[in-house]
mmCIF file of C-alpha atoms and ligand atoms in Angstrom:
data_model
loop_
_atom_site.group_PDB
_atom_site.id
_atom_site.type_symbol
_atom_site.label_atom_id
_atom_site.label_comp_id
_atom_site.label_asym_id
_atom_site.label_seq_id
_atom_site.Cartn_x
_atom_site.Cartn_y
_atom_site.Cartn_z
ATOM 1 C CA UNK A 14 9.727 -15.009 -18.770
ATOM 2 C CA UNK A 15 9.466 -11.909 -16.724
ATOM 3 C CA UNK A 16 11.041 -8.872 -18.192
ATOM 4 C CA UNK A 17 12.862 -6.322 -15.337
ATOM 5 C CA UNK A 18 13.503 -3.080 -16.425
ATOM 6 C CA UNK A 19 14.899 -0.690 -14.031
ATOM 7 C CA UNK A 20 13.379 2.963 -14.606
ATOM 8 C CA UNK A 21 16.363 4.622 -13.428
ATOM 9 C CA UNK A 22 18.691 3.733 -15.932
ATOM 10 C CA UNK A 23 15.929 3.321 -18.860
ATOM 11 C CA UNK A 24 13.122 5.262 -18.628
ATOM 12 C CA UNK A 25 11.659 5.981 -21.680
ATOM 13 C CA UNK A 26 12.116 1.983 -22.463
ATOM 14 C CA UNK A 27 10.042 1.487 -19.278
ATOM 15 C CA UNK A 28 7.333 4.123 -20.104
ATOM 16 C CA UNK A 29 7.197 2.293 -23.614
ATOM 17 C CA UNK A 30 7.180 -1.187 -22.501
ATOM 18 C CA UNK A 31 4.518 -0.348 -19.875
ATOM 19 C CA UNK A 32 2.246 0.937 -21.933
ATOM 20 C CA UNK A 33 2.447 -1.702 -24.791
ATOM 21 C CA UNK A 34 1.893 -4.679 -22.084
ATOM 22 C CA UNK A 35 -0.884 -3.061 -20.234
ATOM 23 C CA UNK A 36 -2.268 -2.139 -23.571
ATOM 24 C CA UNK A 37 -2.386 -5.790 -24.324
ATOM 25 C CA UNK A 38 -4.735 -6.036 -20.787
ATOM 26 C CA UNK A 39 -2.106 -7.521 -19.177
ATOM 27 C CA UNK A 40 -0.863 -6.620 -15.504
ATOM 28 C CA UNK A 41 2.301 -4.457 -14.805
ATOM 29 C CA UNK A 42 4.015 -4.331 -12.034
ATOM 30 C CA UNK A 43 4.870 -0.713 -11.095
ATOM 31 C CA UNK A 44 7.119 1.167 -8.438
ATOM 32 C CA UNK A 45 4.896 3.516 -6.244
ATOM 33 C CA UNK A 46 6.205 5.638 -3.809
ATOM 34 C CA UNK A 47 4.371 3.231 -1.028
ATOM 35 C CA UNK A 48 4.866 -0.444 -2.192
ATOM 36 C CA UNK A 49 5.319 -1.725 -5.507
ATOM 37 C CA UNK A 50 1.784 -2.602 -6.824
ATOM 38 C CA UNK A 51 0.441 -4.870 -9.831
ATOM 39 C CA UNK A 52 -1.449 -2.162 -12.025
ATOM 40 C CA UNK A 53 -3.828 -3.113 -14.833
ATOM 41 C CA UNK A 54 -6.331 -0.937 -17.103
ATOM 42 C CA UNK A 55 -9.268 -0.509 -14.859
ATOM 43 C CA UNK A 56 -11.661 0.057 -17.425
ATOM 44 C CA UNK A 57 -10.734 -3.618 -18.981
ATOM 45 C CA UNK A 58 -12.280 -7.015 -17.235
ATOM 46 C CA UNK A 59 -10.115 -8.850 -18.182
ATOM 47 C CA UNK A 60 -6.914 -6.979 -17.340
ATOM 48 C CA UNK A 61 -8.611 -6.670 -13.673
ATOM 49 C CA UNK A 62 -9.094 -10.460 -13.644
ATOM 50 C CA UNK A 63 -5.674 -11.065 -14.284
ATOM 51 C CA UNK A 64 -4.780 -9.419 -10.886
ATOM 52 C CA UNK A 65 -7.659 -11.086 -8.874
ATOM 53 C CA UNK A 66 -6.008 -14.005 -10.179
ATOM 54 C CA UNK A 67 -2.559 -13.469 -9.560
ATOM 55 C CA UNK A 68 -2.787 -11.967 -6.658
ATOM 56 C CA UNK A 69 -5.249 -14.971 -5.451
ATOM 57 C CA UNK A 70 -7.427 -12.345 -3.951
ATOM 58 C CA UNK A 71 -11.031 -12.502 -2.808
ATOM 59 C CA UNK A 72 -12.927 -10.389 -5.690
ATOM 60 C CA UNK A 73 -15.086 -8.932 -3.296
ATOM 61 C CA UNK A 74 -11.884 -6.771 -2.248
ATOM 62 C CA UNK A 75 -11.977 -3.407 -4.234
ATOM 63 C CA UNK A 76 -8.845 -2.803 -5.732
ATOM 64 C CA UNK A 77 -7.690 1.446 -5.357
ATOM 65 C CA UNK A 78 -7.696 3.489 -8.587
ATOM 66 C CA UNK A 79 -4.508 5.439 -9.537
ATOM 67 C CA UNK A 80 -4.848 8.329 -12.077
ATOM 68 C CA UNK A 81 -2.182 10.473 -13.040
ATOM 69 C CA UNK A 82 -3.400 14.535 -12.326
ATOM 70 C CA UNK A 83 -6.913 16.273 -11.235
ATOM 71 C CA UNK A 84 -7.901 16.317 -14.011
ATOM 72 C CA UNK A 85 -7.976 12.404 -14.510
ATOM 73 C CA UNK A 86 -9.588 12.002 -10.848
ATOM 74 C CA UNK A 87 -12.099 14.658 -11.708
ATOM 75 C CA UNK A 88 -13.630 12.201 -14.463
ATOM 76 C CA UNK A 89 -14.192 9.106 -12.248
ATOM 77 C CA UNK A 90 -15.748 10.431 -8.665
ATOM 78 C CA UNK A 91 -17.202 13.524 -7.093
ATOM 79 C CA UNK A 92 -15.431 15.239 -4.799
ATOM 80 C CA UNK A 93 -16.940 17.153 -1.428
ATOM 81 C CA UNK A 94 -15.096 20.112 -0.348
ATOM 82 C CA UNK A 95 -13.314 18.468 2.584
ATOM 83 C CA UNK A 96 -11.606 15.287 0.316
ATOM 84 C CA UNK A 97 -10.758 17.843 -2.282
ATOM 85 C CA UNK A 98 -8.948 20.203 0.407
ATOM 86 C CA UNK A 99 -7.154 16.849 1.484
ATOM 87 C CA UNK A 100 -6.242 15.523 -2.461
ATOM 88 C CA UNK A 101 -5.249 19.325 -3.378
ATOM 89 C CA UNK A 102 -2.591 18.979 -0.028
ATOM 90 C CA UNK A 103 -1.381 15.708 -0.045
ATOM 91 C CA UNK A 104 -1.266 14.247 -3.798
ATOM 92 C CA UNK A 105 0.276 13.277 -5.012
ATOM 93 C CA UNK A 106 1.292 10.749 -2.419
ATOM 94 C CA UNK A 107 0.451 7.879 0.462
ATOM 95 C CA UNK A 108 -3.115 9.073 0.310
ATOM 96 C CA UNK A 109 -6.333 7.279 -0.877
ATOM 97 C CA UNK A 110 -9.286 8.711 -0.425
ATOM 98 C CA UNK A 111 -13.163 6.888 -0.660
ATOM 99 C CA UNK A 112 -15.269 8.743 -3.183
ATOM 100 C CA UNK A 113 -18.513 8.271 -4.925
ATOM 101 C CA UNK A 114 -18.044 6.891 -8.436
ATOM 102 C CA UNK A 115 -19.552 8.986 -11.615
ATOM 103 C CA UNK A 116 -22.109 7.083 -13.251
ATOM 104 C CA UNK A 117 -20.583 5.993 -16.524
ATOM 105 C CA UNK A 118 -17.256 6.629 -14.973
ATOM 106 C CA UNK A 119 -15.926 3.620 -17.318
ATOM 107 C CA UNK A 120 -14.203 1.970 -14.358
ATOM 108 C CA UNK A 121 -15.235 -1.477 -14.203
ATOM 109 C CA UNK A 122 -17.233 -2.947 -11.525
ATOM 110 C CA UNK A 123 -14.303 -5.522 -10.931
ATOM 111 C CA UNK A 124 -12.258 -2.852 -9.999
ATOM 112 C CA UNK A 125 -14.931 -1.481 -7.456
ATOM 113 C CA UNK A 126 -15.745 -4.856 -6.530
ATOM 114 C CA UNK A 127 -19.250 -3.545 -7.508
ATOM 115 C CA UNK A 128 -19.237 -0.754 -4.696
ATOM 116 C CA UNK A 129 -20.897 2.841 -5.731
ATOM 117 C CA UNK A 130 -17.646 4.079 -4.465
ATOM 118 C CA UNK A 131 -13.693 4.362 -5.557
ATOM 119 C CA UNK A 132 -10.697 4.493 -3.705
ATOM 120 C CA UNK A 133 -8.435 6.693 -5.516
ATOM 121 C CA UNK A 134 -5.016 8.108 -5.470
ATOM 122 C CA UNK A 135 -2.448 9.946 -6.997
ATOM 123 C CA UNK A 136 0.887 8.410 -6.667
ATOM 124 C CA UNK A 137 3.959 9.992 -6.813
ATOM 125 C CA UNK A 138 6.856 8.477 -9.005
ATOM 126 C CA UNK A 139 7.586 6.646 -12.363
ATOM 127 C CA UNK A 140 3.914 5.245 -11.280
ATOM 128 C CA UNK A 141 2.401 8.175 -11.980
ATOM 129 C CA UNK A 142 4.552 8.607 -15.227
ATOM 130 C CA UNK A 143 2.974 5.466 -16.427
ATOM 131 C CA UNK A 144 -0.159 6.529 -15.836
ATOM 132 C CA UNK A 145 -0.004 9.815 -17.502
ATOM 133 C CA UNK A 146 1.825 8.128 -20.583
ATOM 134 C CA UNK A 147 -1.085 5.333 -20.684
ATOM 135 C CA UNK A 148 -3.739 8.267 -20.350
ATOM 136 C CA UNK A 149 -6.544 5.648 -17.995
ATOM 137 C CA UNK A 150 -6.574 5.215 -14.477
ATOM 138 C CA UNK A 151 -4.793 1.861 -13.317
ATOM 139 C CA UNK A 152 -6.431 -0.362 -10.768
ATOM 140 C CA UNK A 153 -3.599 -1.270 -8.289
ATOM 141 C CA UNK A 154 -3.072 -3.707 -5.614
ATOM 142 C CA UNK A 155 -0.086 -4.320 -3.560
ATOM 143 C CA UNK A 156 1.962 -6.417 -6.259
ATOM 144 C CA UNK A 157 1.921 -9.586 -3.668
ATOM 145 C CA UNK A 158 0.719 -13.083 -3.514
ATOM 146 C CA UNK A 159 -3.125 -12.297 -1.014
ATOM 147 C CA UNK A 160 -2.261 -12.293 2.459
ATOM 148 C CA UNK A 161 1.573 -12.266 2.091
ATOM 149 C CA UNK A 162 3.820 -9.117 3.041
ATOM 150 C CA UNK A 163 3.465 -6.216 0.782
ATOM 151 C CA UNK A 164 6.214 -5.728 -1.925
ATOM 152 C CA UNK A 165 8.884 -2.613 -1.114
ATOM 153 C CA UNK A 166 11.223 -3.625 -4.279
ATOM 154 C CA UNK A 167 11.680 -5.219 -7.703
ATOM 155 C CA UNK A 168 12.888 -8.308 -6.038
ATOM 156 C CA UNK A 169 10.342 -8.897 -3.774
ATOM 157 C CA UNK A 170 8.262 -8.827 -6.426
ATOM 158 C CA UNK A 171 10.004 -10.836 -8.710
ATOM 159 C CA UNK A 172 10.335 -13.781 -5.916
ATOM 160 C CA UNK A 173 6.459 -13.714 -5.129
ATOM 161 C CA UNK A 174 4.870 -13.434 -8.406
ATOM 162 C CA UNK A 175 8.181 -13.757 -11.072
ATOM 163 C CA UNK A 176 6.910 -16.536 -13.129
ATOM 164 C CA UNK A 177 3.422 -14.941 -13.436
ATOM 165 C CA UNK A 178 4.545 -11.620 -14.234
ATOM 166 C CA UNK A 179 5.491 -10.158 -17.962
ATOM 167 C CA UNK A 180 7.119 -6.966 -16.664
ATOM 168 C CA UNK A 181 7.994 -5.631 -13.347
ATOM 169 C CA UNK A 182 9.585 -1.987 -13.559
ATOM 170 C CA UNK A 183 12.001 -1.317 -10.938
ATOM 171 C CA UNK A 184 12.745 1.844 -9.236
ATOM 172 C CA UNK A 185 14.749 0.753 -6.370
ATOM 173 C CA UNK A 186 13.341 0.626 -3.084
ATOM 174 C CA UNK A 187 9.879 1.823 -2.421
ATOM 175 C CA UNK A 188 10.442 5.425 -0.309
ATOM 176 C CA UNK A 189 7.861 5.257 1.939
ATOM 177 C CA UNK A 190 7.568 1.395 2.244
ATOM 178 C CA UNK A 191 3.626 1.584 4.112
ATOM 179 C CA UNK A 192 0.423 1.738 1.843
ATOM 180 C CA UNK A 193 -1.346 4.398 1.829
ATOM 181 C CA UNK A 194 -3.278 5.776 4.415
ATOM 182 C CA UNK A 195 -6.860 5.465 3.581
ATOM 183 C CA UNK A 196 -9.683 8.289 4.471
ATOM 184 C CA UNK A 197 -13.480 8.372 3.993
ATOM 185 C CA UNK A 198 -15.299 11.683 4.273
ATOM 186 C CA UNK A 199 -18.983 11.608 5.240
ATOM 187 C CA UNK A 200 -20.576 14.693 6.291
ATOM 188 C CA UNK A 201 -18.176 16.839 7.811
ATOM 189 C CA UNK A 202 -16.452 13.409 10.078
ATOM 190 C CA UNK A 203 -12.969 12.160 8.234
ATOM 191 C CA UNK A 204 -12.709 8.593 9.452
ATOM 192 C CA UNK A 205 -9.673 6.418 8.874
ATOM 193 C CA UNK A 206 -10.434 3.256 7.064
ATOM 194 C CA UNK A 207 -6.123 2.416 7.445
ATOM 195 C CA UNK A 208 -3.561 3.844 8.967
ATOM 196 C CA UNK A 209 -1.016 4.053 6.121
ATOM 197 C CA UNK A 210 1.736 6.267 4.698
ATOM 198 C CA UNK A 211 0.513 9.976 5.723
ATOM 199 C CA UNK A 212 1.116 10.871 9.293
ATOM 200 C CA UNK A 213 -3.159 11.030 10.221
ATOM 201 C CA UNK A 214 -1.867 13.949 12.452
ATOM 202 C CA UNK A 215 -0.596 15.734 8.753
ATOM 203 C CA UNK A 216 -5.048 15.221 8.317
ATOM 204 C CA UNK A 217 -5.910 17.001 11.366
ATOM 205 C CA UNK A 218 -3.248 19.679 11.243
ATOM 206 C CA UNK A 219 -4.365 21.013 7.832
ATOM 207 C CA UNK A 220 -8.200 20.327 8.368
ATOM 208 C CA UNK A 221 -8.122 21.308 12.035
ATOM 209 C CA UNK A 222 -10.290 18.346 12.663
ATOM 210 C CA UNK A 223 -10.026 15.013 14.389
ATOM 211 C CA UNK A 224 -10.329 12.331 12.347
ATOM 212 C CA UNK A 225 -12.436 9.225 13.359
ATOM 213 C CA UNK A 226 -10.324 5.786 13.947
ATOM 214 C CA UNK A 227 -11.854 2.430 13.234
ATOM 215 C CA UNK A 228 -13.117 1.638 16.937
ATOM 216 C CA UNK A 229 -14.809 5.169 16.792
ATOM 217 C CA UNK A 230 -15.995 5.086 13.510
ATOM 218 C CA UNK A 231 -18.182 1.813 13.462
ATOM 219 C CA UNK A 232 -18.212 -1.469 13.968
ATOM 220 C CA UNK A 233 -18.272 -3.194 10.494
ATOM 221 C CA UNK A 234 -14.641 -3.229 8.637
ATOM 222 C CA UNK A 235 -15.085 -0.580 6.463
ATOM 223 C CA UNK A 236 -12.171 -1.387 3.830
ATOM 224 C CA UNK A 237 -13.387 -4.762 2.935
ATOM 225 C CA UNK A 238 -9.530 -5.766 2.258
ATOM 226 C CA UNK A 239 -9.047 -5.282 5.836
ATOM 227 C CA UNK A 240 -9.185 -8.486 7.238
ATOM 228 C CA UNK A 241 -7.279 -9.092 10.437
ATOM 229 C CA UNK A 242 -4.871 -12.081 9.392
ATOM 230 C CA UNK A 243 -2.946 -9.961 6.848
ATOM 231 C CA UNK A 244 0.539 -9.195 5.714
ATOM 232 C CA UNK A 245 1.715 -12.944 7.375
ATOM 233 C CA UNK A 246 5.246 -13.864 7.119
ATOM 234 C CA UNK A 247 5.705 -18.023 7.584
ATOM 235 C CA UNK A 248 7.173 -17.257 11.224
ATOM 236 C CA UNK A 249 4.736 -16.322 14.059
ATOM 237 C CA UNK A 250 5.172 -13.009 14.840
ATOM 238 C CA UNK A 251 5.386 -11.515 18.862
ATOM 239 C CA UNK A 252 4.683 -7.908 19.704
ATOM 240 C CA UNK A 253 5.760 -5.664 22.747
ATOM 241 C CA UNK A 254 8.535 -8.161 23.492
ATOM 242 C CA UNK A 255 10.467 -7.054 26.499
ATOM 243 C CA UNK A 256 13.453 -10.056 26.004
ATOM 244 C CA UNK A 257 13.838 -12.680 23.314
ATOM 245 C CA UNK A 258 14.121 -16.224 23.406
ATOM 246 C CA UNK A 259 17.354 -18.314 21.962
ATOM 247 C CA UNK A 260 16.350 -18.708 18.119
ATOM 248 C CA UNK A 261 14.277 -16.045 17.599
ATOM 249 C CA UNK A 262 14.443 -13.365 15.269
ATOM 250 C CA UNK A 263 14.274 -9.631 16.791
ATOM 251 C CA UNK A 264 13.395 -6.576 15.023
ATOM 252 C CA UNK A 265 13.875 -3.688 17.199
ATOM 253 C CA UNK A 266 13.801 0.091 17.106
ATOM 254 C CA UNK A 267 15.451 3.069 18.227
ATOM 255 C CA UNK A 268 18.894 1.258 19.188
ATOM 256 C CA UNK A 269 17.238 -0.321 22.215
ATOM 257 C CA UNK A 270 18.701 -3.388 23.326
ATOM 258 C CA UNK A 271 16.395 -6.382 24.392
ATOM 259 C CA UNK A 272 17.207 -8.959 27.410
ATOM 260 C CA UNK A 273 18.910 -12.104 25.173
ATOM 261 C CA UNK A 274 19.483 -10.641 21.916
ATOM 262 C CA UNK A 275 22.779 -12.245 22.299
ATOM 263 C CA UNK A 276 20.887 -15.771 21.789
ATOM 264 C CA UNK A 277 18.505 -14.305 18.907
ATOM 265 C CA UNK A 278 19.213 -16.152 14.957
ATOM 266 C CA UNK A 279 19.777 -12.376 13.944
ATOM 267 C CA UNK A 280 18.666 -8.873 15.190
ATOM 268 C CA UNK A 281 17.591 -5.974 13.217
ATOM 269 C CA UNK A 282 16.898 -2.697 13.809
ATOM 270 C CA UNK A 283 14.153 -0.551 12.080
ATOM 271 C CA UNK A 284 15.849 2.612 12.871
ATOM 272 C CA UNK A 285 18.832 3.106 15.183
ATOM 273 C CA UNK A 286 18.221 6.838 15.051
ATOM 274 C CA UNK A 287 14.837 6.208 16.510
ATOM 275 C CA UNK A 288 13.622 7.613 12.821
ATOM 276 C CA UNK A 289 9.198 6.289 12.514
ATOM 277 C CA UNK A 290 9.935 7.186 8.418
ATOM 278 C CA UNK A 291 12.846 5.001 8.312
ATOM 279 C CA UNK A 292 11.236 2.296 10.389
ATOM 280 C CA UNK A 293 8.317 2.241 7.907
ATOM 281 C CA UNK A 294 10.911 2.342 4.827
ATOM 282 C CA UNK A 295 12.862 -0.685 6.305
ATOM 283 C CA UNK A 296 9.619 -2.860 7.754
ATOM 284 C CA UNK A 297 8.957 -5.001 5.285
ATOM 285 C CA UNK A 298 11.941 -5.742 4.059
ATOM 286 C CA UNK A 299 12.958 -6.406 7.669
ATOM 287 C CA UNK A 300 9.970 -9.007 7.806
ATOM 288 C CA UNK A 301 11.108 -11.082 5.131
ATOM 289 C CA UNK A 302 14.878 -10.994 5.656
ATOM 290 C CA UNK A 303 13.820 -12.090 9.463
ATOM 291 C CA UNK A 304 11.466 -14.822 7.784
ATOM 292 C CA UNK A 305 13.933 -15.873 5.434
ATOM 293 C CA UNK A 306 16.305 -16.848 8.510
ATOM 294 C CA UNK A 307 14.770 -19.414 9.131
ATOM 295 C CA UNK A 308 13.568 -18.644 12.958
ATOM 296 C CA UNK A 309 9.981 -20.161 13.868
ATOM 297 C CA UNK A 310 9.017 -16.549 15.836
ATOM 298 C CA UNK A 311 9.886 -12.716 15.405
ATOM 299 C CA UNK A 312 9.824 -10.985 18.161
ATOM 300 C CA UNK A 313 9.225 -6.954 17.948
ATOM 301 C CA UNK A 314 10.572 -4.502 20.098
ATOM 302 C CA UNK A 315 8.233 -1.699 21.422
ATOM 303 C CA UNK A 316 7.429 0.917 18.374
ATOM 304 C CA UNK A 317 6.400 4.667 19.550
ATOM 305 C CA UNK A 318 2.738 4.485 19.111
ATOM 306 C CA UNK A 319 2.274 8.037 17.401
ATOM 307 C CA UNK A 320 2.979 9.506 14.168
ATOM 308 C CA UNK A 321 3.801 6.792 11.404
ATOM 309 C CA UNK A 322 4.163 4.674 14.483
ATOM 310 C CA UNK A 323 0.184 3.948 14.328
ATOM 311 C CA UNK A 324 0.359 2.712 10.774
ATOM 312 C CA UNK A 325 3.699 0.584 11.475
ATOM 313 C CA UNK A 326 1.973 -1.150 14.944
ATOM 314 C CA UNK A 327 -0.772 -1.637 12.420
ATOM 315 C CA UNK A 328 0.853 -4.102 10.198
ATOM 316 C CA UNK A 329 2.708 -5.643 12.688
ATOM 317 C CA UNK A 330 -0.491 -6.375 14.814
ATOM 318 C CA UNK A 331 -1.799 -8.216 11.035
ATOM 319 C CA UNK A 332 0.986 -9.648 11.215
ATOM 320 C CA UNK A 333 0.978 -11.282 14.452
ATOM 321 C CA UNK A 334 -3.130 -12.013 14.043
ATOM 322 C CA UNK A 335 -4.265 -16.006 14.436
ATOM 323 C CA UNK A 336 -4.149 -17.547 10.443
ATOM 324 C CA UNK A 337 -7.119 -17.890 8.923
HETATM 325 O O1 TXA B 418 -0.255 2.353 -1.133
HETATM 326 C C1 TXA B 418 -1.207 1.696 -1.544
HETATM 327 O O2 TXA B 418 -2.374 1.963 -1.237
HETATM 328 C C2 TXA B 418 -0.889 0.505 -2.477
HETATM 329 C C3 TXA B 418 -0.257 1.078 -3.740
HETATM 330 C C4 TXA B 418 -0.029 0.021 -4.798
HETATM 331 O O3 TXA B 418 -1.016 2.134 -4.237
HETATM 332 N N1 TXA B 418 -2.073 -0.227 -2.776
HETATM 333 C C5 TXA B 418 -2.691 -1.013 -1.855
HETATM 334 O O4 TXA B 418 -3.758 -1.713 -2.371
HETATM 335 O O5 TXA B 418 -2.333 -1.118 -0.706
HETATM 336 P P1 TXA B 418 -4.448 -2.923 -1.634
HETATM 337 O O6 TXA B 418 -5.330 -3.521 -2.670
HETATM 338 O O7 TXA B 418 -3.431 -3.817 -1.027
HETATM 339 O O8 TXA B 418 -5.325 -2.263 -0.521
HETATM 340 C C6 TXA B 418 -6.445 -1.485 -0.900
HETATM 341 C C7 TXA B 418 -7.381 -1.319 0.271
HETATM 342 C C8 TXA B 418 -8.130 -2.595 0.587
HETATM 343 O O9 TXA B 418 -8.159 -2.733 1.997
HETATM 344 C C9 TXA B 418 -9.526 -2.305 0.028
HETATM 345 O O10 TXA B 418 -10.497 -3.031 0.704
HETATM 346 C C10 TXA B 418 -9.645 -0.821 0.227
HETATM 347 O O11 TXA B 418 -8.363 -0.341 -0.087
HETATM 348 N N2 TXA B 418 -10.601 -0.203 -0.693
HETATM 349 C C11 TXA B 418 -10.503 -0.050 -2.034
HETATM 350 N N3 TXA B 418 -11.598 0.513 -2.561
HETATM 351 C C12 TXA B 418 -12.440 0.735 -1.524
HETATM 352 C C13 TXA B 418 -13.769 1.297 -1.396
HETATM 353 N N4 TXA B 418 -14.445 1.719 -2.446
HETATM 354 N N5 TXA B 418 -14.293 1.379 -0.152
HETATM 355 C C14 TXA B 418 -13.607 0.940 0.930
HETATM 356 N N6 TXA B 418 -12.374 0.402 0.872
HETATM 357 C C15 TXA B 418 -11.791 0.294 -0.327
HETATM 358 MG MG1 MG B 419 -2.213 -5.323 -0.171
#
C-alpha cells in the first residue's frame, strides 16, 4: 500500500511521516521544485539500494545529494570560490553543482557511485523541509522507473512506481518541471555537465564568464547518468517537425500552427504565450498525456533554442535518441 499525503493540506503529518519512513531506511518520494524525486538517507546502504532497485538503475550512476542549508553542504564537500559564489546565488534551487567529497563525509559510496566527488543541491520546497526536519542529506533521483520520463507530480509517481512505494508526498505540480542544471568547476572554466532548470545564461551573467558546454568541454560524458537514450516515452518521438502526419501526436509551442494538425490524434501546446518557463513546467506532463493517446509518433514543433529552451531541446533530443 502506498500512502499519499498531500503537503499542502497536511504538513506537519507529511514532515512526520517522512521522517519516520526514511528513518526506517526506506525511500520517500518527495516534491522538489524540479521533478518529484525518490529520496533516501544517503549515509545508509541499504536505504540507497532500495532506490537503485526501484528505480532499476545502473549503480554506476551517482545519485545527487540534497541537504537542507550551508551549513549541511559545508560538512560533505569543499567548496572553491567560484561554486560557492554560484550556491550562495542560486540555492536554493534547479542547481547542482560537482564538488569534491570530505573524507569521512559519511555519505556512502553508493550514493557517489564510488566517485571522489558529490553532486549536491539545495532544493527549494517541502523537499527541503524534509530535509531540515530529518537533519542528513538525502540522496535523490528523479522518482521514475530508469530511462522513463521524469516525474512532475504525485500521480506520475504513483502510476510508475505506486506499488513499490510506502509514501509519496504530494505538493502539486512540480514548478519548474526540468532537473536541475548541473555545473562542474575546475580551475577557473564552469562547464555544463546538463542543461537543466537555471537559465546557463543566469551562470554567466552573475560570474561574467562563459561557461563550457559538453562538445567544448570534452569528449567523455561527464555525468555518467547521461546516456543518450533517456527520458523515452513508448511513442517515437520527431523533432523540428514542420507538418504532421494523420495520427500523430503534436506538441507545439508558442501558438504556432503546423501543416495537418487538423489530422493529428491530439495537439498540445507547451506555451501559447510563447512562455520557455511554462514550456518546461508543462513538458513532461505533455509527453505522457501525448503517449498515453495512444499515437505511435510525437511530433515537436520548433522550440527557441536559447534560454530554458537549451535544457527543454535537451530532453526532447533524449527523447527522440535510437533505444538502447
Ligand atoms: O532536479 C534534479 O536534479 C532531480 C531532483 C530530484 O533533485 N534529480 C535528478 O537526479 O535529476 P538524477 O539521478 O535523475 O540525475 C542526476 C545526474 C545524473 O546524470 C548523474 O550521473 C549526475 O547527476 N551526477 C551525480 N553525481 C555526479 C558526480 N559526482 N559527477 C558527475 N555527475 C554526477
Ligand atoms: Mg532522472
Amino acid at each position: 500500500m502506498t500512502l499519499i499525503i498531500d503537503t499542502r493540506i497536511e504538513p506537519e503529518r507529511a514532515l512526520a511521516a517522512a521522517c519516520d519512513t526514511l528513518g526506517q531506511g526506506l525511500p520517500v518520494a518527495i516534491p522538489t521544485e524540479t521533478v518529484y524525486g525518490l529520496a533516501a538517507d544517503a549515509t545508509n546502504p541499504d536505504a540507497i539500494s532500495r532506490i537503485y532497485e526501484m528505480k532499476g538503475r545502473p549503480r554506476f550512476n551517482p545519485l545527487i545529494c540534497h541537504v537542507a542549508d550551508f551549513d549541511m553542504a559545508m560538512r560533505y564537500v569543499e567548496f572553491d570560490p567560484i561554486s560557492q559564489q554560484l550556491a550562495r546565488a542560486f540555492w536554493p534551487g534547479p542547481l547542482t553543482l560537482i564538488l569534491p567529497m570530505k573524507p569521512d563525509s559519511g555519505v556512502h559510496p553508493l550514493a557517489s557511485a564510488g566517485l571522489d566527488t558529490l553532486g549536491i543541491r539545495m532544493p527549494e520546497g517541502f523537499s527541503r523541509s524534509v530535509i531540515k526536519r530529518f537533519g542528513k542529506p538525502l540522496a535523490a533521483p528523479s522518482a521514475n522507473t530508469s530511462g522513463k520520463i521524469s516525474p512532475t507530480s504525485a500521480e506520475h509517481v504513483a502510476a510508475d512506481l505506486g506499488g513499490k512505494l510506502a509514501l509519496i508526498l504530494d505538493a502539486g505540480p512540480a514548478e519548474i518541471g526540468l532537473e536541475s542544471t548541473i555545473i562542474k568547476v575546475e580551475g577557473d572554466e564552469i562547464r555544463l555537465l546538463r542543461p537543466g532548470g537555471l537559465d546557463v545564461a543566469d551562470i554567466e551573467r552573475l560570474t561574467g564568464k562563459t561557461v563550457l558546454r559538453p562538445e567544448t568541454a570534452g569528449a567523455a560524458i561527464e555525468a555518467p547518468g547521461m546516456l543518450a537514450s533517456h527520458y523515452a516515452p513508448g511513442a517515437a518521438v520527431r523533432l523540428n517537425a514542420t507538418d504532421v502526419k494523420p495520427g500523430e501526436a503534436l506538441i507545439r509551442f508558442g501558438g504556432a500552427a503546423l501543416a495537418g494538425e487538423e489530422k493529428a490524434a491530439l495537439v498540445l501546446d507547451l506555451s501559447l504565450s510563447a512562455s520557455l518557463r511554462e514550456a518546461a513546467a508543462n513538458l513532461f506532463a505533455y509527453m505522457k498525456k501525448a503517449d498515453a493517446s495512444g499515437a505511435s509518433t510525437i511530433a515537436f514543433g520548433p522550440i527557441p533554442n536559447e534560454g530554458l529552451g537549451e535544457a527543454i531541446i535537451d530532453r526532447i533530443e533524449r527523447a527522440a535518441a535510437p533505444r538502447g
